Amino acid sequence: MSDTLAVAASYLLEVKHSRFLAQAAPANTPESALGFLQQVADADATHNCWAYRIGGEYRSSDDGEPAGTAGRPILAAIEGQGYDQVMVVVTRWFGGIKLGAGGLVRAYGGAAAECLRLAQRQPLVAMREMQLACPFEDLGSVHNALAAHGAEKIGEDFDESGALLTISLPAGGVDTLKIRLRDATRNRVRLITTDTAQMDVDD
C-alpha cells in the first residue's frame, strides 16, 4: 500500500553554489497539485521544476532545464520512495557554475528524494463505496454499526419501506461490517456493493 504525506515538507540542498529547495505536499487531484505549485513557486528563482503522482495519473515539468534533467528525476523520487497523491516542487537558484545533465539529475532527484525520505508519511487506505437498505426500526442499530467500523455516511434516501444509505468504508472492514449488521438486525439489512473503489487517507 502506498503512502502520502501527513503534512507538507521541505528540504534545502546546495550544490556548487546553486540552491535547490524541494517542497512537497499531499495532493489528491491535479488541481490541488498545481495549486501548491502556484503557492510555492518563486518568480525570482531560476527554475521551478515539479512532478506529481496521483494514482495512475502523473505529470512533470523541467521548467526550462534541459529535457529530462529535473521533472523526471523528481517523479522518480516520488515513485522510489513509495508515495502516491503527492506533489513535489524543486526550486533552483543558479549559483554561477553549470552542473551538466548528470549533475542536474542528481541534484533535482536527490533534493526531492531526501525531502520525501525525511517527511512524515501517512498510509493510503483502499475505500469501498456501498449502499445499504434497511427498515426504519433498524436505523439506530445500523448507525451504531457504521460508527464502530469507521464507515462514513455519504448519502441517505427514504421511501415507504425504509432507508437507503450510501456509505464509504475501508475495504478491509466490509466483511466484518456485514456480520455486525446481520447480527444486529436479524438479517434485515441488504448491502449492495458498488464497483467503485478509491484511495483515501487513513486518519
mmCIF file with all atom_site columns, C-alpha atoms in Angstrom:
data_model
loop_
_atom_site.group_PDB
_atom_site.id
_atom_site.type_symbol
_atom_site.label_atom_id
_atom_site.label_alt_id
_atom_site.label_comp_id
_atom_site.label_asym_id
_atom_site.label_entity_id
_atom_site.label_seq_id
_atom_site.pdbx_PDB_ins_code
_atom_site.Cartn_x
_atom_site.Cartn_y
_atom_site.Cartn_z
_atom_site.occupancy
_atom_site.B_iso_or_equiv
_atom_site.pdbx_formal_charge
_atom_site.auth_seq_id
_atom_site.auth_comp_id
_atom_site.auth_asym_id
_atom_site.auth_atom_id
_atom_site.pdbx_PDB_model_num
ATOM 1   C CA . MET A 1 1   ? 0.000   0.000   0.000   1.00 0.00 ? 1   MET A CA 1
ATOM 2   C CA . SER A 1 2   ? 1.284   3.449   -0.899  1.00 0.00 ? 2   SER A CA 1
ATOM 3   C CA . ASP A 1 3   ? 1.721   6.404   1.414   1.00 0.00 ? 3   ASP A CA 1
ATOM 4   C CA . THR A 1 4   ? 1.012   10.084  1.038   1.00 0.00 ? 4   THR A CA 1
ATOM 5   C CA . LEU A 1 5   ? 2.354   12.947  3.136   1.00 0.00 ? 5   LEU A CA 1
ATOM 6   C CA . ALA A 1 6   ? 0.817   13.703  6.524   1.00 0.00 ? 6   ALA A CA 1
ATOM 7   C CA . VAL A 1 7   ? 1.914   17.343  6.233   1.00 0.00 ? 7   VAL A CA 1
ATOM 8   C CA . ALA A 1 8   ? 3.885   19.468  3.769   1.00 0.00 ? 8   ALA A CA 1
ATOM 9   C CA . ALA A 1 9   ? 7.674   19.074  3.917   1.00 0.00 ? 9   ALA A CA 1
ATOM 10  C CA . SER A 1 10  ? 10.768  20.848  2.589   1.00 0.00 ? 10  SER A CA 1
ATOM 11  C CA . TYR A 1 11  ? 14.496  20.210  2.188   1.00 0.00 ? 11  TYR A CA 1
ATOM 12  C CA . LEU A 1 12  ? 17.294  22.540  1.049   1.00 0.00 ? 12  LEU A CA 1
ATOM 13  C CA . LEU A 1 13  ? 20.312  21.243  -0.885  1.00 0.00 ? 13  LEU A CA 1
ATOM 14  C CA . GLU A 1 14  ? 23.300  23.274  -2.065  1.00 0.00 ? 14  GLU A CA 1
ATOM 15  C CA . VAL A 1 15  ? 25.416  22.039  -4.993  1.00 0.00 ? 15  VAL A CA 1
ATOM 16  C CA . LYS A 1 16  ? 28.276  24.207  -6.361  1.00 0.00 ? 16  LYS A CA 1
ATOM 17  C CA . HIS A 1 17  ? 26.631  27.389  -5.090  1.00 0.00 ? 17  HIS A CA 1
ATOM 18  C CA . SER A 1 18  ? 23.255  26.536  -6.652  1.00 0.00 ? 18  SER A CA 1
ATOM 19  C CA . ARG A 1 19  ? 20.468  26.157  -4.112  1.00 0.00 ? 19  ARG A CA 1
ATOM 20  C CA . PHE A 1 20  ? 17.742  23.524  -4.626  1.00 0.00 ? 20  PHE A CA 1
ATOM 21  C CA . LEU A 1 21  ? 14.707  23.850  -2.360  1.00 0.00 ? 21  LEU A CA 1
ATOM 22  C CA . ALA A 1 22  ? 12.406  20.807  -2.501  1.00 0.00 ? 22  ALA A CA 1
ATOM 23  C CA . GLN A 1 23  ? 8.876   21.365  -1.223  1.00 0.00 ? 23  GLN A CA 1
ATOM 24  C CA . ALA A 1 24  ? 6.335   18.553  -1.108  1.00 0.00 ? 24  ALA A CA 1
ATOM 25  C CA . ALA A 1 25  ? 2.664   18.352  -0.175  1.00 0.00 ? 25  ALA A CA 1
ATOM 26  C CA . PRO A 1 26  ? -0.211  15.863  -0.297  1.00 0.00 ? 26  PRO A CA 1
ATOM 27  C CA . ALA A 1 27  ? -2.427  16.313  -3.372  1.00 0.00 ? 27  ALA A CA 1
ATOM 28  C CA . ASN A 1 28  ? -5.395  14.144  -4.287  1.00 0.00 ? 28  ASN A CA 1
ATOM 29  C CA . THR A 1 29  ? -6.320  15.978  -7.512  1.00 0.00 ? 29  THR A CA 1
ATOM 30  C CA . PRO A 1 30  ? -4.259  17.547  -10.306 1.00 0.00 ? 30  PRO A CA 1
ATOM 31  C CA . GLU A 1 31  ? -5.896  20.874  -9.436  1.00 0.00 ? 31  GLU A CA 1
ATOM 32  C CA . SER A 1 32  ? -4.657  20.740  -5.844  1.00 0.00 ? 32  SER A CA 1
ATOM 33  C CA . ALA A 1 33  ? -1.166  19.753  -7.069  1.00 0.00 ? 33  ALA A CA 1
ATOM 34  C CA . LEU A 1 34  ? -0.986  22.731  -9.439  1.00 0.00 ? 34  LEU A CA 1
ATOM 35  C CA . GLY A 1 35  ? -2.441  24.966  -6.718  1.00 0.00 ? 35  GLY A CA 1
ATOM 36  C CA . PHE A 1 36  ? 0.505   24.012  -4.496  1.00 0.00 ? 36  PHE A CA 1
ATOM 37  C CA . LEU A 1 37  ? 2.881   24.877  -7.359  1.00 0.00 ? 37  LEU A CA 1
ATOM 38  C CA . GLN A 1 38  ? 1.365   28.352  -7.636  1.00 0.00 ? 38  GLN A CA 1
ATOM 39  C CA . GLN A 1 39  ? 1.642   28.760  -3.873  1.00 0.00 ? 39  GLN A CA 1
ATOM 40  C CA . VAL A 1 40  ? 5.350   27.885  -3.521  1.00 0.00 ? 40  VAL A CA 1
ATOM 41  C CA . ALA A 1 41  ? 6.929   28.757  -6.904  1.00 0.00 ? 41  ALA A CA 1
ATOM 42  C CA . ASP A 1 42  ? 9.376   31.661  -6.653  1.00 0.00 ? 42  ASP A CA 1
ATOM 43  C CA . ALA A 1 43  ? 9.186   34.027  -9.623  1.00 0.00 ? 43  ALA A CA 1
ATOM 44  C CA . ASP A 1 44  ? 12.705  35.298  -8.832  1.00 0.00 ? 44  ASP A CA 1
ATOM 45  C CA . ALA A 1 45  ? 14.244  31.805  -8.911  1.00 0.00 ? 45  ALA A CA 1
ATOM 46  C CA . THR A 1 46  ? 15.989  30.399  -11.982 1.00 0.00 ? 46  THR A CA 1
ATOM 47  C CA . HIS A 1 47  ? 13.672  27.363  -12.278 1.00 0.00 ? 47  HIS A CA 1
ATOM 48  C CA . ASN A 1 48  ? 10.629  25.897  -10.508 1.00 0.00 ? 48  ASN A CA 1
ATOM 49  C CA . CYS A 1 49  ? 10.603  22.243  -11.585 1.00 0.00 ? 49  CYS A CA 1
ATOM 50  C CA . TRP A 1 50  ? 7.947   19.819  -10.388 1.00 0.00 ? 50  TRP A CA 1
ATOM 51  C CA . ALA A 1 51  ? 6.210   16.458  -10.594 1.00 0.00 ? 51  ALA A CA 1
ATOM 52  C CA . TYR A 1 52  ? 3.132   14.860  -9.147  1.00 0.00 ? 52  TYR A CA 1
ATOM 53  C CA . ARG A 1 53  ? 1.709   11.361  -8.954  1.00 0.00 ? 53  ARG A CA 1
ATOM 54  C CA . ILE A 1 54  ? -1.974  10.785  -8.194  1.00 0.00 ? 54  ILE A CA 1
ATOM 55  C CA . GLY A 1 55  ? -2.888  7.144   -8.722  1.00 0.00 ? 55  GLY A CA 1
ATOM 56  C CA . GLY A 1 56  ? -2.211  6.319   -12.359 1.00 0.00 ? 56  GLY A CA 1
ATOM 57  C CA . GLU A 1 57  ? -2.000  9.997   -13.288 1.00 0.00 ? 57  GLU A CA 1
ATOM 58  C CA . TYR A 1 58  ? 1.333   11.806  -13.274 1.00 0.00 ? 58  TYR A CA 1
ATOM 59  C CA . ARG A 1 59  ? 2.922   14.889  -14.789 1.00 0.00 ? 59  ARG A CA 1
ATOM 60  C CA . SER A 1 60  ? 6.273   16.610  -14.552 1.00 0.00 ? 60  SER A CA 1
ATOM 61  C CA . SER A 1 61  ? 7.966   19.783  -15.787 1.00 0.00 ? 61  SER A CA 1
ATOM 62  C CA . ASP A 1 62  ? 11.609  20.719  -16.378 1.00 0.00 ? 62  ASP A CA 1
ATOM 63  C CA . ASP A 1 63  ? 10.665  24.444  -16.388 1.00 0.00 ? 63  ASP A CA 1
ATOM 64  C CA . GLY A 1 64  ? 13.471  25.423  -18.754 1.00 0.00 ? 64  GLY A CA 1
ATOM 65  C CA . GLU A 1 65  ? 16.142  22.975  -17.574 1.00 0.00 ? 65  GLU A CA 1
ATOM 66  C CA . PRO A 1 66  ? 17.468  20.549  -20.233 1.00 0.00 ? 66  PRO A CA 1
ATOM 67  C CA . ALA A 1 67  ? 14.808  17.942  -21.082 1.00 0.00 ? 67  ALA A CA 1
ATOM 68  C CA . GLY A 1 68  ? 14.673  15.042  -18.630 1.00 0.00 ? 68  GLY A CA 1
ATOM 69  C CA . THR A 1 69  ? 17.069  16.555  -16.070 1.00 0.00 ? 69  THR A CA 1
ATOM 70  C CA . ALA A 1 70  ? 14.547  17.818  -13.492 1.00 0.00 ? 70  ALA A CA 1
ATOM 71  C CA . GLY A 1 71  ? 10.888  16.768  -13.753 1.00 0.00 ? 71  GLY A CA 1
ATOM 72  C CA . ARG A 1 72  ? 11.571  13.094  -14.427 1.00 0.00 ? 72  ARG A CA 1
ATOM 73  C CA . PRO A 1 73  ? 14.106  12.705  -11.593 1.00 0.00 ? 73  PRO A CA 1
ATOM 74  C CA . ILE A 1 74  ? 11.600  14.347  -9.212  1.00 0.00 ? 74  ILE A CA 1
ATOM 75  C CA . LEU A 1 75  ? 8.888   11.905  -10.360 1.00 0.00 ? 75  LEU A CA 1
ATOM 76  C CA . ALA A 1 76  ? 11.344  9.009   -9.970  1.00 0.00 ? 76  ALA A CA 1
ATOM 77  C CA . ALA A 1 77  ? 11.970  10.149  -6.382  1.00 0.00 ? 77  ALA A CA 1
ATOM 78  C CA . ILE A 1 78  ? 8.218   10.113  -5.645  1.00 0.00 ? 78  ILE A CA 1
ATOM 79  C CA . GLU A 1 79  ? 7.890   6.580   -7.022  1.00 0.00 ? 79  GLU A CA 1
ATOM 80  C CA . GLY A 1 80  ? 11.138  5.372   -5.472  1.00 0.00 ? 80  GLY A CA 1
ATOM 81  C CA . GLN A 1 81  ? 10.002  6.458   -2.011  1.00 0.00 ? 81  GLN A CA 1
ATOM 82  C CA . GLY A 1 82  ? 6.647   4.668   -2.453  1.00 0.00 ? 82  GLY A CA 1
ATOM 83  C CA . TYR A 1 83  ? 4.442   7.760   -2.469  1.00 0.00 ? 83  TYR A CA 1
ATOM 84  C CA . ASP A 1 84  ? 1.104   8.468   -4.110  1.00 0.00 ? 84  ASP A CA 1
ATOM 85  C CA . GLN A 1 85  ? -1.122  11.568  -4.091  1.00 0.00 ? 85  GLN A CA 1
ATOM 86  C CA . VAL A 1 86  ? 1.958   13.786  -3.733  1.00 0.00 ? 86  VAL A CA 1
ATOM 87  C CA . MET A 1 87  ? 3.228   16.948  -5.452  1.00 0.00 ? 87  MET A CA 1
ATOM 88  C CA . VAL A 1 88  ? 6.912   17.959  -5.273  1.00 0.00 ? 88  VAL A CA 1
ATOM 89  C CA . VAL A 1 89  ? 8.300   21.312  -6.427  1.00 0.00 ? 89  VAL A CA 1
ATOM 90  C CA . VAL A 1 90  ? 12.085  21.823  -6.565  1.00 0.00 ? 90  VAL A CA 1
ATOM 91  C CA . THR A 1 91  ? 13.075  25.479  -6.918  1.00 0.00 ? 91  THR A CA 1
ATOM 92  C CA . ARG A 1 92  ? 16.614  26.295  -8.119  1.00 0.00 ? 92  ARG A CA 1
ATOM 93  C CA . TRP A 1 93  ? 18.588  29.480  -7.665  1.00 0.00 ? 93  TRP A CA 1
ATOM 94  C CA . PHE A 1 94  ? 21.568  29.307  -10.056 1.00 0.00 ? 94  PHE A CA 1
ATOM 95  C CA . GLY A 1 95  ? 24.930  29.770  -8.364  1.00 0.00 ? 95  GLY A CA 1
ATOM 96  C CA . GLY A 1 96  ? 27.055  30.555  -11.412 1.00 0.00 ? 96  GLY A CA 1
ATOM 97  C CA . ILE A 1 97  ? 28.541  27.099  -12.039 1.00 0.00 ? 97  ILE A CA 1
ATOM 98  C CA . LYS A 1 98  ? 26.939  24.776  -14.596 1.00 0.00 ? 98  LYS A CA 1
ATOM 99  C CA . LEU A 1 99  ? 26.276  21.283  -13.267 1.00 0.00 ? 99  LEU A CA 1
ATOM 100 C CA . GLY A 1 100 ? 25.846  19.364  -16.539 1.00 0.00 ? 100 GLY A CA 1
ATOM 101 C CA . ALA A 1 101 ? 22.972  16.989  -17.247 1.00 0.00 ? 101 ALA A CA 1
ATOM 102 C CA . GLY A 1 102 ? 24.146  14.319  -14.786 1.00 0.00 ? 102 GLY A CA 1
ATOM 103 C CA . GLY A 1 103 ? 24.663  16.876  -12.043 1.00 0.00 ? 103 GLY A CA 1
ATOM 104 C CA . LEU A 1 104 ? 21.184  18.310  -12.564 1.00 0.00 ? 104 LEU A CA 1
ATOM 105 C CA . VAL A 1 105 ? 19.574  14.867  -12.434 1.00 0.00 ? 105 VAL A CA 1
ATOM 106 C CA . ARG A 1 106 ? 21.381  14.105  -9.174  1.00 0.00 ? 106 ARG A CA 1
ATOM 107 C CA . ALA A 1 107 ? 20.563  17.498  -7.656  1.00 0.00 ? 107 ALA A CA 1
ATOM 108 C CA . TYR A 1 108 ? 16.851  17.596  -8.523  1.00 0.00 ? 108 TYR A CA 1
ATOM 109 C CA . GLY A 1 109 ? 16.262  13.908  -7.843  1.00 0.00 ? 109 GLY A CA 1
ATOM 110 C CA . GLY A 1 110 ? 18.386  13.976  -4.687  1.00 0.00 ? 110 GLY A CA 1
ATOM 111 C CA . ALA A 1 111 ? 16.663  17.031  -3.201  1.00 0.00 ? 111 ALA A CA 1
ATOM 112 C CA . ALA A 1 112 ? 13.217  15.531  -3.896  1.00 0.00 ? 112 ALA A CA 1
ATOM 113 C CA . ALA A 1 113 ? 14.160  12.084  -2.547  1.00 0.00 ? 113 ALA A CA 1
ATOM 114 C CA . GLU A 1 114 ? 15.679  13.481  0.664   1.00 0.00 ? 114 GLU A CA 1
ATOM 115 C CA . CYS A 1 115 ? 12.673  15.751  1.219   1.00 0.00 ? 115 CYS A CA 1
ATOM 116 C CA . LEU A 1 116 ? 10.319  12.766  0.919   1.00 0.00 ? 116 LEU A CA 1
ATOM 117 C CA . ARG A 1 117 ? 12.556  10.466  2.954   1.00 0.00 ? 117 ARG A CA 1
ATOM 118 C CA . LEU A 1 118 ? 12.516  12.863  5.897   1.00 0.00 ? 118 LEU A CA 1
ATOM 119 C CA . ALA A 1 119 ? 8.808   13.727  5.577   1.00 0.00 ? 119 ALA A CA 1
ATOM 120 C CA . GLN A 1 120 ? 6.041   12.412  7.799   1.00 0.00 ? 120 GLN A CA 1
ATOM 121 C CA . ARG A 1 121 ? 4.261   9.591   5.966   1.00 0.00 ? 121 ARG A CA 1
ATOM 122 C CA . GLN A 1 122 ? 0.574   8.702   6.090   1.00 0.00 ? 122 GLN A CA 1
ATOM 123 C CA . PRO A 1 123 ? -0.785  5.398   4.740   1.00 0.00 ? 123 PRO A CA 1
ATOM 124 C CA . LEU A 1 124 ? -3.392  5.415   1.991   1.00 0.00 ? 124 LEU A CA 1
ATOM 125 C CA . VAL A 1 125 ? -6.282  3.039   2.540   1.00 0.00 ? 125 VAL A CA 1
ATOM 126 C CA . ALA A 1 126 ? -8.427  1.468   -0.191  1.00 0.00 ? 126 ALA A CA 1
ATOM 127 C CA . MET A 1 127 ? -12.018 2.594   0.351   1.00 0.00 ? 127 MET A CA 1
ATOM 128 C CA . ARG A 1 128 ? -15.203 0.846   -0.803  1.00 0.00 ? 128 ARG A CA 1
ATOM 129 C CA . GLU A 1 129 ? -18.475 2.565   -1.540  1.00 0.00 ? 129 GLU A CA 1
ATOM 130 C CA . MET A 1 130 ? -21.646 0.601   -0.798  1.00 0.00 ? 130 MET A CA 1
ATOM 131 C CA . GLN A 1 131 ? -25.383 1.041   -0.493  1.00 0.00 ? 131 GLN A CA 1
ATOM 132 C CA . LEU A 1 132 ? -27.318 -0.304  2.423   1.00 0.00 ? 132 LEU A CA 1
ATOM 133 C CA . ALA A 1 133 ? -31.105 -0.763  2.592   1.00 0.00 ? 133 ALA A CA 1
ATOM 134 C CA . CYS A 1 134 ? -32.757 -1.165  5.979   1.00 0.00 ? 134 CYS A CA 1
ATOM 135 C CA . PRO A 1 135 ? -36.174 -0.818  7.664   1.00 0.00 ? 135 PRO A CA 1
ATOM 136 C CA . PHE A 1 136 ? -36.783 2.311   9.751   1.00 0.00 ? 136 PHE A CA 1
ATOM 137 C CA . GLU A 1 137 ? -36.739 0.381   13.038  1.00 0.00 ? 137 GLU A CA 1
ATOM 138 C CA . ASP A 1 138 ? -33.154 -0.784  12.406  1.00 0.00 ? 138 ASP A CA 1
ATOM 139 C CA . LEU A 1 139 ? -31.670 2.661   11.691  1.00 0.00 ? 139 LEU A CA 1
ATOM 140 C CA . GLY A 1 140 ? -30.302 3.067   15.229  1.00 0.00 ? 140 GLY A CA 1
ATOM 141 C CA . SER A 1 141 ? -28.514 -0.288  15.120  1.00 0.00 ? 141 SER A CA 1
ATOM 142 C CA . VAL A 1 142 ? -27.208 0.433   11.632  1.00 0.00 ? 142 VAL A CA 1
ATOM 143 C CA . HIS A 1 143 ? -25.752 3.810   12.610  1.00 0.00 ? 143 HIS A CA 1
ATOM 144 C CA . ASN A 1 144 ? -24.062 2.240   15.666  1.00 0.00 ? 144 ASN A CA 1
ATOM 145 C CA . ALA A 1 145 ? -22.520 -0.477  13.470  1.00 0.00 ? 145 ALA A CA 1
ATOM 146 C CA . LEU A 1 146 ? -21.306 2.056   10.902  1.00 0.00 ? 146 LEU A CA 1
ATOM 147 C CA . ALA A 1 147 ? -19.630 4.173   13.593  1.00 0.00 ? 147 ALA A CA 1
ATOM 148 C CA . ALA A 1 148 ? -17.938 1.106   15.106  1.00 0.00 ? 148 ALA A CA 1
ATOM 149 C CA . HIS A 1 149 ? -16.444 0.106   11.734  1.00 0.00 ? 149 HIS A CA 1
ATOM 150 C CA . GLY A 1 150 ? -15.195 3.506   10.583  1.00 0.00 ? 150 GLY A CA 1
ATOM 151 C CA . ALA A 1 151 ? -17.838 3.806   7.865   1.00 0.00 ? 151 ALA A CA 1
ATOM 152 C CA . GLU A 1 152 ? -18.860 7.255   6.680   1.00 0.00 ? 152 GLU A CA 1
ATOM 153 C CA . LYS A 1 153 ? -22.411 8.001   5.547   1.00 0.00 ? 153 LYS A CA 1
ATOM 154 C CA . ILE A 1 154 ? -22.224 9.989   2.300   1.00 0.00 ? 154 ILE A CA 1
ATOM 155 C CA . GLY A 1 155 ? -25.882 9.846   1.248   1.00 0.00 ? 155 GLY A CA 1
ATOM 156 C CA . GLU A 1 156 ? -29.331 8.952   2.583   1.00 0.00 ? 156 GLU A CA 1
ATOM 157 C CA . ASP A 1 157 ? -32.713 8.402   0.897   1.00 0.00 ? 157 ASP A CA 1
ATOM 158 C CA . PHE A 1 158 ? -36.040 7.253   2.311   1.00 0.00 ? 158 PHE A CA 1
ATOM 159 C CA . ASP A 1 159 ? -39.092 5.520   0.900   1.00 0.00 ? 159 ASP A CA 1
ATOM 160 C CA . GLU A 1 160 ? -42.111 3.750   2.408   1.00 0.00 ? 160 GLU A CA 1
ATOM 161 C CA . SER A 1 161 ? -40.076 0.610   3.164   1.00 0.00 ? 161 SER A CA 1
ATOM 162 C CA . GLY A 1 162 ? -37.177 2.279   4.973   1.00 0.00 ? 162 GLY A CA 1
ATOM 163 C CA . ALA A 1 163 ? -33.832 3.961   4.348   1.00 0.00 ? 163 ALA A CA 1
ATOM 164 C CA . LEU A 1 164 ? -31.221 3.607   1.613   1.00 0.00 ? 164 LEU A CA 1
ATOM 165 C CA . LEU A 1 165 ? -27.811 4.747   2.852   1.00 0.00 ? 165 LEU A CA 1
ATOM 166 C CA . THR A 1 166 ? -24.709 5.259   0.721   1.00 0.00 ? 166 THR A CA 1
ATOM 167 C CA . ILE A 1 167 ? -21.597 4.603   2.788   1.00 0.00 ? 167 ILE A CA 1
ATOM 168 C CA . SER A 1 168 ? -17.826 4.589   2.353   1.00 0.00 ? 168 SER A CA 1
ATOM 169 C CA . LEU A 1 169 ? -15.552 2.416   4.473   1.00 0.00 ? 169 LEU A CA 1
ATOM 170 C CA . PRO A 1 170 ? -12.078 0.818   4.438   1.00 0.00 ? 170 PRO A CA 1
ATOM 171 C CA . ALA A 1 171 ? -12.200 -2.178  2.089   1.00 0.00 ? 171 ALA A CA 1
ATOM 172 C CA . GLY A 1 172 ? -10.756 -4.468  4.752   1.00 0.00 ? 172 GLY A CA 1
ATOM 173 C CA . GLY A 1 173 ? -13.739 -3.838  7.042   1.00 0.00 ? 173 GLY A CA 1
ATOM 174 C CA . VAL A 1 174 ? -16.548 -4.824  4.633   1.00 0.00 ? 174 VAL A CA 1
ATOM 175 C CA . ASP A 1 175 ? -16.900 -8.450  5.767   1.00 0.00 ? 175 ASP A CA 1
ATOM 176 C CA . THR A 1 176 ? -16.901 -7.670  9.495   1.00 0.00 ? 176 THR A CA 1
ATOM 177 C CA . LEU A 1 177 ? -19.459 -4.898  8.959   1.00 0.00 ? 177 LEU A CA 1
ATOM 178 C CA . LYS A 1 178 ? -21.727 -7.350  7.104   1.00 0.00 ? 178 LYS A CA 1
ATOM 179 C CA . ILE A 1 179 ? -21.564 -9.776  10.050  1.00 0.00 ? 179 ILE A CA 1
ATOM 180 C CA . ARG A 1 180 ? -22.233 -6.996  12.574  1.00 0.00 ? 180 ARG A CA 1
ATOM 181 C CA . LEU A 1 181 ? -25.254 -5.745  10.606  1.00 0.00 ? 181 LEU A CA 1
ATOM 182 C CA . ARG A 1 182 ? -26.638 -9.238  10.137  1.00 0.00 ? 182 ARG A CA 1
ATOM 183 C CA . ASP A 1 183 ? -26.439 -9.960  13.871  1.00 0.00 ? 183 ASP A CA 1
ATOM 184 C CA . ALA A 1 184 ? -27.723 -6.531  14.960  1.00 0.00 ? 184 ALA A CA 1
ATOM 185 C CA . THR A 1 185 ? -30.765 -6.506  12.652  1.00 0.00 ? 185 THR A CA 1
ATOM 186 C CA . ARG A 1 186 ? -31.631 -10.208 12.373  1.00 0.00 ? 186 ARG A CA 1
ATOM 187 C CA . ASN A 1 187 ? -30.503 -10.119 8.754   1.00 0.00 ? 187 ASN A CA 1
ATOM 188 C CA . ARG A 1 188 ? -32.996 -7.417  7.730   1.00 0.00 ? 188 ARG A CA 1
ATOM 189 C CA . VAL A 1 189 ? -30.316 -5.220  6.105   1.00 0.00 ? 189 VAL A CA 1
ATOM 190 C CA . ARG A 1 190 ? -29.367 -5.536  2.426   1.00 0.00 ? 190 ARG A CA 1
ATOM 191 C CA . LEU A 1 191 ? -25.866 -4.478  1.358   1.00 0.00 ? 191 LEU A CA 1
ATOM 192 C CA . ILE A 1 192 ? -25.369 -3.519  -2.291  1.00 0.00 ? 192 ILE A CA 1
ATOM 193 C CA . THR A 1 193 ? -21.700 -3.363  -3.244  1.00 0.00 ? 193 THR A CA 1
ATOM 194 C CA . THR A 1 194 ? -20.795 -0.899  -5.967  1.00 0.00 ? 194 THR A CA 1
ATOM 195 C CA . ASP A 1 195 ? -17.772 -1.346  -8.185  1.00 0.00 ? 195 ASP A CA 1
ATOM 196 C CA . THR A 1 196 ? -16.185 1.981   -7.282  1.00 0.00 ? 196 THR A CA 1
ATOM 197 C CA . ALA A 1 197 ? -13.063 1.799   -5.168  1.00 0.00 ? 197 ALA A CA 1
ATOM 198 C CA . GLN A 1 198 ? -10.941 4.756   -4.217  1.00 0.00 ? 198 GLN A CA 1
ATOM 199 C CA . MET A 1 199 ? -7.831  5.547   -2.232  1.00 0.00 ? 199 MET A CA 1
ATOM 200 C CA . ASP A 1 200 ? -8.242  7.686   0.831   1.00 0.00 ? 200 ASP A CA 1
ATOM 201 C CA . VAL A 1 201 ? -6.007  8.922   3.589   1.00 0.00 ? 201 VAL A CA 1
ATOM 202 C CA . ASP A 1 202 ? -6.016  6.866   6.765   1.00 0.00 ? 202 ASP A CA 1
ATOM 203 C CA . ASP A 1 203 ? -6.646  9.207   9.676   1.00 0.00 ? 203 ASP A CA 1
#
